[in-house]
Tab-separated table of C-alpha atoms and ligand atoms in Angstrom:
chain	number	residue	atom	x	y	z
D	1	MET	CA	87.141	-67.306	-51.975
D	2	THR	CA	85.354	-63.930	-51.634
D	3	MET	CA	81.865	-63.980	-50.141
D	4	LYS	CA	79.346	-61.201	-50.578
D	5	ILE	CA	78.134	-59.901	-47.188
D	6	PRO	CA	75.519	-57.180	-47.588
D	7	PHE	CA	74.874	-54.880	-44.644
D	8	THR	CA	71.185	-55.762	-44.767
D	9	ASP	CA	69.281	-58.384	-46.734
D	10	LEU	CA	65.610	-57.449	-46.639
D	11	ALA	CA	64.696	-59.744	-49.538
D	12	ALA	CA	66.035	-62.708	-47.534
D	13	THR	CA	64.001	-61.589	-44.514
D	14	TYR	CA	60.877	-61.505	-46.706
D	15	GLN	CA	61.596	-65.004	-48.065
D	16	ARG	CA	61.460	-66.426	-44.519
D	17	GLN	CA	57.837	-65.281	-44.106
D	18	LYS	CA	56.795	-65.142	-47.752
D	19	PRO	CA	53.613	-67.277	-47.562
D	20	GLU	CA	52.153	-65.320	-44.613
D	21	ILE	CA	53.131	-61.924	-46.018
D	22	ASP	CA	51.784	-62.720	-49.490
D	23	ALA	CA	48.493	-63.937	-48.021
D	24	THR	CA	48.272	-60.799	-45.892
D	25	ILE	CA	48.816	-58.470	-48.840
D	26	ALA	CA	46.140	-60.307	-50.811
D	27	ARG	CA	43.718	-60.143	-47.873
D	28	VAL	CA	44.105	-56.381	-47.413
D	29	THR	CA	43.939	-55.717	-51.147
D	30	GLN	CA	40.743	-57.755	-51.471
D	31	SER	CA	39.152	-56.160	-48.389
D	32	GLY	CA	38.793	-52.791	-50.103
D	33	TRP	CA	39.776	-51.054	-46.826
D	34	TYR	CA	42.887	-48.994	-47.580
D	35	VAL	CA	43.126	-46.372	-44.816
D	36	GLY	CA	42.526	-47.087	-41.128
D	37	GLY	CA	40.248	-49.944	-40.138
D	38	PRO	CA	40.697	-53.287	-38.416
D	39	GLU	CA	44.194	-54.134	-39.718
D	40	VAL	CA	45.596	-50.944	-38.201
D	41	ALA	CA	43.715	-51.412	-34.924
D	42	GLY	CA	44.850	-55.053	-34.782
D	43	PHE	CA	48.507	-54.143	-35.213
D	44	GLU	CA	48.221	-51.321	-32.667
D	45	ARG	CA	46.878	-53.791	-30.075
D	46	ALA	CA	49.572	-56.365	-30.852
D	47	PHE	CA	52.366	-53.785	-30.779
D	48	ALA	CA	51.131	-52.278	-27.514
D	49	ARG	CA	51.141	-55.772	-25.995
D	50	ALA	CA	54.652	-56.457	-27.331
D	51	THR	CA	56.021	-53.238	-25.834
D	52	GLY	CA	54.161	-53.678	-22.545
D	53	LEU	CA	52.320	-50.368	-22.909
D	54	PRO	CA	48.551	-49.882	-22.857
D	55	PHE	CA	48.305	-47.798	-26.050
D	56	ALA	CA	49.924	-47.723	-29.482
D	57	VAL	CA	48.901	-45.277	-32.206
D	58	GLY	CA	50.103	-46.040	-35.723
D	59	VAL	CA	51.538	-43.107	-37.693
D	60	ALA	CA	53.207	-42.620	-41.071
D	61	ASN	CA	56.865	-42.886	-39.997
D	62	GLY	CA	59.255	-42.537	-37.064
D	63	THR	CA	60.013	-38.853	-37.653
D	64	ASP	CA	56.304	-38.017	-37.487
D	65	ALA	CA	56.062	-40.192	-34.369
D	66	ILE	CA	58.566	-37.907	-32.601
D	67	ALA	CA	56.824	-34.746	-33.827
D	68	LEU	CA	53.318	-35.974	-32.942
D	69	ALA	CA	54.417	-37.210	-29.503
D	70	LEU	CA	55.881	-33.768	-28.754
D	71	ARG	CA	52.812	-31.958	-30.127
D	72	ALA	CA	50.436	-34.181	-28.180
D	73	LEU	CA	52.394	-33.423	-24.997
D	74	GLY	CA	51.957	-29.693	-25.580
D	75	VAL	CA	55.423	-28.908	-26.950
D	76	GLY	CA	55.583	-26.340	-29.748
D	77	ARG	CA	56.838	-22.950	-30.808
D	78	ASP	CA	59.213	-21.151	-28.379
D	79	ASP	CA	59.964	-24.435	-26.616
D	80	GLU	CA	63.398	-26.005	-26.448
D	81	VAL	CA	63.835	-29.755	-26.723
D	82	VAL	CA	67.064	-31.322	-25.462
D	83	ILE	CA	68.378	-34.066	-27.753
D	84	PRO	CA	71.674	-35.968	-28.004
D	85	ALA	CA	74.342	-34.744	-30.439
D	86	LEU	CA	74.638	-38.273	-31.849
D	87	SER	CA	71.638	-39.901	-33.516
D	88	ALA	CA	70.065	-40.397	-36.907
D	89	TYR	CA	69.243	-36.861	-38.122
D	90	PRO	CA	65.471	-37.547	-38.117
D	91	THR	CA	65.595	-37.106	-34.329
D	92	THR	CA	66.370	-33.434	-35.021
D	93	VAL	CA	63.827	-33.248	-37.844
D	94	GLY	CA	61.070	-34.567	-35.563
D	95	VAL	CA	61.729	-31.725	-33.107
D	96	LEU	CA	61.696	-29.179	-35.947
D	97	GLN	CA	58.438	-30.618	-37.273
D	98	ALA	CA	56.923	-29.911	-33.853
D	99	GLU	CA	58.068	-26.292	-34.411
D	100	ALA	CA	60.320	-26.511	-31.345
D	101	THR	CA	64.036	-25.662	-31.133
D	102	PRO	CA	66.599	-28.456	-30.694
D	103	SER	CA	69.196	-28.087	-27.946
D	104	PHE	CA	72.074	-30.522	-28.450
D	105	VAL	CA	73.986	-32.166	-25.600
D	106	ASP	CA	76.993	-34.474	-25.840
D	107	VAL	CA	76.656	-38.245	-25.425
D	108	ASP	CA	78.607	-40.512	-23.059
D	109	SER	CA	81.212	-43.105	-24.058
D	110	HIS	CA	78.408	-45.508	-25.072
D	111	GLY	CA	77.037	-42.959	-27.520
D	112	LEU	CA	73.999	-42.414	-25.281
D	113	MET	CA	72.433	-39.369	-23.703
D	114	ASP	CA	74.354	-38.395	-20.580
D	115	PRO	CA	72.083	-37.335	-17.664
D	116	VAL	CA	74.827	-35.017	-16.335
D	117	ALA	CA	74.991	-33.175	-19.658
D	118	VAL	CA	71.195	-33.041	-19.800
D	119	ALA	CA	70.929	-31.606	-16.280
D	120	ALA	CA	73.311	-28.793	-17.280
D	121	ALA	CA	71.160	-27.986	-20.339
D	122	LEU	CA	67.777	-27.675	-18.578
D	123	THR	CA	67.136	-23.947	-18.988
D	124	PRO	CA	63.653	-22.519	-18.246
D	125	ARG	CA	62.788	-22.688	-21.994
D	126	VAL	CA	63.240	-26.471	-22.096
D	127	ARG	CA	59.885	-28.243	-22.290
D	128	ALA	CA	60.994	-31.717	-23.373
D	129	VAL	CA	63.884	-34.162	-23.499
D	130	VAL	CA	64.063	-36.731	-26.302
D	131	CYS	CA	66.417	-39.582	-25.445
D	132	VAL	CA	67.583	-41.987	-28.135
D	133	HIS	CA	68.237	-45.690	-27.516
D	134	LEU	CA	70.960	-45.636	-30.124
D	135	TYR	CA	72.149	-48.828	-31.859
D	136	GLY	CA	69.652	-50.796	-29.725
D	137	ASN	CA	71.368	-49.846	-26.442
D	138	CYS	CA	68.990	-48.267	-23.957
D	139	ALA	CA	69.869	-44.862	-22.535
D	140	ASP	CA	69.261	-44.412	-18.804
D	141	ALA	CA	65.636	-43.318	-19.217
D	142	PRO	CA	64.717	-43.601	-15.490
D	143	ALA	CA	67.571	-41.219	-14.551
D	144	LEU	CA	66.418	-38.783	-17.253
D	145	LEU	CA	62.831	-39.045	-16.052
D	146	ARG	CA	63.891	-38.038	-12.529
D	147	LEU	CA	65.533	-34.894	-13.954
D	148	CYS	CA	62.440	-34.070	-16.011
D	149	ARG	CA	59.806	-34.706	-13.331
D	150	ASP	CA	61.402	-32.217	-10.917
D	151	ARG	CA	60.979	-29.448	-13.467
D	152	GLY	CA	57.727	-30.291	-15.246
D	153	ILE	CA	59.556	-31.337	-18.411
D	154	VAL	CA	58.240	-34.192	-20.574
D	155	LEU	CA	60.374	-37.151	-21.660
D	156	VAL	CA	59.973	-38.785	-25.074
D	157	GLU	CA	61.927	-41.933	-25.928
D	158	ASP	CA	63.117	-42.280	-29.515
D	159	CYS	CA	62.810	-46.057	-29.857
D	160	ALA	CA	63.437	-46.236	-33.615
D	161	GLN	CA	66.422	-48.534	-33.039
D	162	ALA	CA	65.247	-50.198	-29.832
D	163	HIS	CA	62.477	-52.737	-30.555
D	164	GLY	CA	62.802	-55.335	-27.790
D	165	ALA	CA	65.789	-53.736	-26.031
D	166	THR	CA	65.853	-53.487	-22.216
D	167	ARG	CA	68.041	-51.998	-19.475
D	168	ALA	CA	67.949	-53.187	-15.882
D	169	GLY	CA	64.778	-55.060	-16.841
D	170	VAL	CA	63.044	-51.890	-18.083
D	171	ALA	CA	61.872	-52.136	-21.697
D	172	ALA	CA	62.600	-49.399	-24.204
D	173	GLY	CA	59.586	-47.089	-24.293
D	174	ALA	CA	58.314	-47.961	-20.808
D	175	THR	CA	59.653	-44.914	-18.942
D	176	GLY	CA	58.895	-41.710	-20.850
D	177	ASP	CA	55.596	-39.868	-21.275
D	178	ALA	CA	55.558	-41.285	-24.808
D	179	ALA	CA	57.783	-43.391	-27.051
D	180	ALA	CA	58.285	-42.903	-30.782
D	181	TRP	CA	58.887	-45.946	-32.987
D	182	SER	CA	59.965	-46.284	-36.594
D	183	PHE	CA	59.240	-49.293	-38.781
D	184	TYR	CA	61.524	-48.137	-41.582
D	185	PRO	CA	62.447	-51.312	-43.489
D	186	THR	CA	65.931	-51.727	-41.953
D	187	LYS	CA	64.821	-51.379	-38.317
D	188	ASN	CA	64.572	-54.506	-36.165
D	189	LEU	CA	60.834	-54.438	-36.903
D	190	GLY	CA	60.544	-53.147	-40.462
D	191	ALA	CA	57.605	-52.555	-42.797
D	192	HIS	CA	57.638	-52.759	-46.607
D	193	GLY	CA	57.741	-48.972	-46.767
D	194	ASP	CA	57.484	-46.108	-44.278
D	195	ALA	CA	55.630	-46.688	-41.001
D	196	GLY	CA	55.788	-45.684	-37.348
D	197	ALA	CA	53.931	-45.592	-34.038
D	198	VAL	CA	53.698	-43.763	-30.735
D	199	THR	CA	53.167	-45.759	-27.543
D	200	CYS	CA	52.070	-44.338	-24.204
D	201	ALA	CA	50.371	-45.171	-20.922
D	202	SER	CA	47.763	-42.390	-21.021
D	203	GLU	CA	44.431	-42.999	-22.723
D	204	GLU	CA	43.893	-39.258	-23.082
D	205	LEU	CA	47.245	-38.841	-24.808
D	206	ALA	CA	46.498	-41.782	-27.137
D	207	ALA	CA	43.165	-40.184	-28.082
D	208	LYS	CA	44.918	-36.888	-28.814
D	209	LEU	CA	47.503	-38.661	-30.960
D	210	SER	CA	44.711	-40.388	-32.885
D	211	ARG	CA	43.201	-36.985	-33.670
D	212	LEU	CA	46.523	-35.316	-34.528
D	213	ARG	CA	47.423	-38.004	-37.097
D	214	ASN	CA	44.011	-37.619	-38.726
D	215	TYR	CA	43.575	-33.876	-39.525
D	216	GLY	CA	42.786	-33.016	-35.898
D	217	GLN	CA	39.438	-34.730	-36.422
D	218	ARG	CA	37.349	-35.926	-33.464
D	219	ASN	CA	34.276	-37.190	-35.251
D	220	ARG	CA	33.860	-37.271	-39.016
D	221	TYR	CA	34.136	-33.724	-40.436
D	222	GLU	CA	34.512	-32.254	-36.942
D	223	HIS	CA	37.998	-30.782	-36.511
D	224	VAL	CA	38.852	-29.740	-32.971
D	225	GLU	CA	42.574	-28.959	-33.228
D	226	ARG	CA	45.369	-28.349	-35.669
D	227	GLY	CA	46.295	-31.752	-37.034
D	228	PHE	CA	48.265	-33.575	-39.710
D	229	ASN	CA	47.827	-36.401	-42.149
D	230	SER	CA	50.181	-39.007	-40.714
D	231	ARG	CA	48.510	-42.402	-40.724
D	232	LEU	CA	49.831	-45.939	-40.752
D	233	ASP	CA	48.177	-47.670	-43.706
D	234	PRO	CA	46.485	-51.074	-43.380
D	235	LEU	CA	48.830	-52.801	-45.829
D	236	GLN	CA	51.883	-51.873	-43.739
D	237	ALA	CA	49.999	-52.599	-40.517
D	238	ALA	CA	49.091	-56.099	-41.719
D	239	ILE	CA	52.659	-56.831	-42.852
D	240	LEU	CA	53.952	-55.540	-39.512
D	241	SER	CA	51.526	-57.835	-37.660
D	242	VAL	CA	53.127	-60.788	-39.439
D	243	LYS	CA	56.672	-59.560	-38.869
D	244	LEU	CA	56.008	-58.799	-35.205
D	245	THR	CA	55.617	-62.555	-34.636
D	246	ASN	CA	59.274	-62.929	-35.699
D	247	LEU	CA	60.735	-60.002	-33.743
D	248	GLN	CA	61.931	-62.032	-30.752
D	249	HIS	CA	63.446	-64.668	-33.006
D	250	ASP	CA	65.220	-62.061	-35.125
D	251	ASN	CA	66.498	-60.217	-32.058
D	252	ALA	CA	67.810	-63.517	-30.649
D	253	ARG	CA	69.673	-64.131	-33.911
D	254	ARG	CA	71.143	-60.603	-33.827
D	255	ARG	CA	72.242	-61.190	-30.220
D	256	ALA	CA	73.890	-64.489	-31.140
D	257	ILE	CA	75.829	-62.733	-33.898
D	258	GLY	CA	76.775	-60.004	-31.402
D	259	LEU	CA	78.069	-62.664	-28.977
D	260	ALA	CA	80.164	-64.260	-31.719
D	261	TYR	CA	81.698	-60.869	-32.550
D	262	ASP	CA	82.184	-60.049	-28.840
D	263	GLY	CA	84.058	-63.325	-28.340
D	264	ALA	CA	86.252	-62.828	-31.385
D	265	PHE	CA	87.128	-59.182	-30.691
D	266	ALA	CA	87.564	-59.244	-26.886
D	267	GLY	CA	90.949	-57.766	-25.998
D	268	HIS	CA	91.642	-57.057	-29.667
D	269	PRO	CA	94.709	-54.812	-30.130
D	270	HIS	CA	93.355	-52.773	-33.054
D	271	LEU	CA	89.611	-52.363	-32.588
D	272	SER	CA	87.074	-52.490	-29.777
D	273	PRO	CA	83.344	-53.156	-29.894
D	274	LEU	CA	81.420	-50.089	-28.731
D	275	PRO	CA	80.761	-50.808	-25.035
D	276	VAL	CA	77.203	-51.728	-24.040
D	277	PRO	CA	76.009	-49.918	-20.893
D	278	PRO	CA	75.866	-51.966	-17.685
D	279	GLN	CA	72.681	-54.013	-17.249
D	280	ALA	CA	71.589	-53.275	-20.821
D	281	LEU	CA	70.273	-56.077	-23.005
D	282	PRO	CA	70.719	-54.601	-26.491
D	283	ASN	CA	68.633	-55.719	-29.456
D	284	ARG	CA	71.791	-55.464	-31.580
D	285	HIS	CA	70.152	-53.202	-34.120
D	286	LEU	CA	73.744	-52.375	-35.071
D	287	TYR	CA	77.141	-53.769	-34.121
D	288	PRO	CA	79.467	-50.747	-33.985
D	289	VAL	CA	83.215	-51.093	-33.483
D	290	LEU	CA	85.739	-48.354	-32.736
D	291	LEU	CA	89.077	-47.901	-34.449
D	292	GLY	CA	91.944	-45.770	-33.184
D	293	SER	CA	91.470	-42.930	-35.654
D	294	ALA	CA	89.473	-41.819	-38.683
D	295	GLU	CA	92.306	-42.891	-41.017
D	296	ARG	CA	92.393	-46.382	-39.543
D	297	ARG	CA	88.617	-46.617	-39.705
D	298	ASP	CA	88.599	-45.659	-43.371
D	299	ALA	CA	91.389	-48.141	-44.196
D	300	PHE	CA	89.562	-50.882	-42.262
D	301	GLN	CA	86.356	-50.189	-44.180
D	302	ALA	CA	88.191	-50.299	-47.511
D	303	PHE	CA	89.902	-53.566	-46.551
D	304	LEU	CA	86.567	-55.219	-45.714
D	305	ALA	CA	84.928	-53.822	-48.871
D	306	GLU	CA	87.635	-55.524	-50.959
D	307	ARG	CA	86.595	-58.783	-49.325
D	308	GLY	CA	82.945	-58.209	-50.221
D	309	ILE	CA	81.889	-57.075	-46.727
D	310	GLU	CA	79.648	-54.026	-46.639
D	311	THR	CA	79.990	-51.749	-43.591
D	312	LEU	CA	78.299	-48.444	-42.748
D	313	ILE	CA	79.105	-45.515	-40.449
D	314	HIS	CA	76.447	-44.531	-37.911
D	315	TYR	CA	76.932	-41.617	-38.144
D	316	PRO	CA	79.694	-39.838	-40.057
D	317	ILE	CA	78.588	-36.335	-38.948
D	318	ALA	CA	77.381	-35.355	-35.458
D	319	MET	CA	73.988	-33.644	-35.645
D	320	PRO	CA	75.261	-30.205	-34.478
D	321	ASP	CA	77.842	-30.329	-37.303
D	322	GLN	CA	75.275	-30.909	-40.054
D	323	GLN	CA	74.778	-28.042	-42.471
D	324	ALA	CA	71.040	-28.069	-41.702
D	325	SER	CA	71.674	-27.406	-37.995
D	326	ALA	CA	71.726	-23.813	-36.734
D	327	PRO	CA	74.733	-22.875	-34.554
D	328	ALA	CA	72.262	-21.546	-31.950
D	329	TRP	CA	71.068	-25.121	-31.291
D	330	SER	CA	74.526	-25.917	-29.879
D	331	GLN	CA	74.473	-22.976	-27.417
D	332	GLY	CA	78.272	-22.817	-27.451
D	333	ARG	CA	78.576	-26.394	-26.178
D	334	ASP	CA	81.232	-28.875	-27.238
D	335	PHE	CA	80.514	-32.465	-28.303
D	336	PRO	CA	83.811	-34.357	-27.972
D	337	ASN	CA	82.293	-37.821	-27.446
D	338	ALA	CA	79.821	-37.549	-30.321
D	339	ARG	CA	82.542	-36.244	-32.652
D	340	ARG	CA	85.021	-38.951	-31.639
D	341	LEU	CA	82.435	-41.667	-32.321
D	342	CYS	CA	81.592	-40.131	-35.700
D	343	ALA	CA	85.283	-40.121	-36.611
D	344	CYS	CA	86.216	-43.610	-35.409
D	345	MET	CA	83.206	-45.928	-35.528
D	346	VAL	CA	81.973	-48.322	-38.174
D	347	SER	CA	79.153	-50.880	-38.037
D	348	LEU	CA	79.739	-54.502	-39.051
D	349	PRO	CA	76.960	-56.486	-40.743
D	350	SER	CA	74.746	-58.017	-38.028
D	351	HIS	CA	71.347	-58.535	-39.669
D	352	PRO	CA	69.407	-61.674	-38.699
D	353	ASP	CA	69.734	-63.365	-42.099
D	354	LEU	CA	73.526	-63.683	-41.866
D	355	SER	CA	74.523	-67.359	-41.817
D	356	ASP	CA	77.084	-68.716	-39.344
D	357	ALA	CA	79.474	-69.087	-42.281
D	358	GLN	CA	79.047	-65.414	-43.159
D	359	VAL	CA	79.660	-64.350	-39.549
D	360	ALA	CA	82.808	-66.527	-39.461
D	361	TYR	CA	83.916	-64.957	-42.756
D	362	VAL	CA	83.543	-61.429	-41.330
D	363	ILE	CA	85.502	-62.416	-38.201
D	364	GLU	CA	88.254	-64.007	-40.304
D	365	ALA	CA	88.501	-60.893	-42.494
D	366	VAL	CA	88.836	-58.668	-39.414
D	367	GLN	CA	91.584	-60.926	-37.996
D	368	ASP	CA	93.322	-60.936	-41.367
D	369	TRP	CA	93.251	-57.128	-41.367
D	370	SER	CA	94.709	-56.928	-37.864
D	371	ARG	CA	97.570	-59.281	-38.813
D	372	ARG	CA	98.580	-56.663	-41.381
D	373	CYS	CA	98.376	-53.700	-38.969
R	1	PLP	C1	65.131	-44.357	-38.292
R	1	PLP	C2	65.206	-43.387	-37.198
R	1	PLP	C3	64.279	-42.340	-37.077
R	1	PLP	C4	63.295	-41.965	-38.153
R	1	PLP	O1	62.428	-42.931	-38.566
R	1	PLP	P1	61.686	-42.798	-39.997
R	1	PLP	O2	60.659	-43.867	-39.910
R	1	PLP	O3	62.728	-43.047	-41.039
R	1	PLP	O4	61.095	-41.438	-40.082
R	1	PLP	C5	64.324	-41.537	-35.947
R	1	PLP	N1	65.242	-41.739	-34.995
R	1	PLP	C6	66.172	-42.710	-35.083
R	1	PLP	C7	67.154	-42.884	-33.968
R	1	PLP	C8	66.202	-43.560	-36.198
R	1	PLP	O5	67.124	-44.509	-36.270
């Protein structure tokens, strides 16, 4: 019997908290307060507490969060920002939105920013490093911070995939000068639309971010710097406040699914789960596996699709190889690890609304495929 296993099931996630979310939407709608206000401030406090940082500033989306964090830290035109060659393309777009120039470096075998590659890329024009905790696996942010501090470079953590992830006991977002978060619906903490936030430890930086997201306004009709319109709206903030109460539960479910896959695929002859860095506790935003070649990966994906299992590739094209990327941003560097991952990886469904039966069905389909290899 064929089951249908969607890669994500956001409607099912909503059903689990339907009464609270419906009541929340009604409350905000009836309040008549549709931009800013207590719902946004309430979520910012709750999210700051959840991440262990003193300040959270809600913004319109995760891409803006990267751009505003960089702008608030003084990064702009003529500055270079070092970013990994493998990430969701919005990491690049956030740098461009800050009017800075991306400088790509290769990732390590975990798909994460490699401090050795970063050290080699720190030219005098570099003003910032943006590390990405890709797939919910934390990059070595403390090692990157040591490189940055020596040279007066700022570190921003792209935490769009890292809600609740830790490494060596250090939470995602706790190390850099600022952390950028996305609440795009499919993230581990997802809104019912676009939403994002920047967290930081500095009150001054938080105040600057609050101005930048709101037309550079300090007091009403008093504009003290060049700003943007990039606000988190109260409806999304209120929904996120409800969903934040489920984040730990959902992450635990994702981890349990990850453990089931790990157990089933350990020592597998035809595929290997992407290795998790030592001491990292991933949030299992994604569960990527590696196949021997692009052809095998494509055949594997087609085989699972025939059995009703939806898989996705994160990401099929390394950021330096995207048409939108200028060759100058690669500075003649090579990106063998990023390109190999793009060619050979595929993500299995691992969202928190998968049932045990669905997880078993995915595992059985993978074993069935390998029997035919
Ligand atoms: C989703 C994502 C973003 C962008 O977030 P949006 O809210 O969609 O703008 C940035 N970086 C990474 C790594 C992401 O996964």
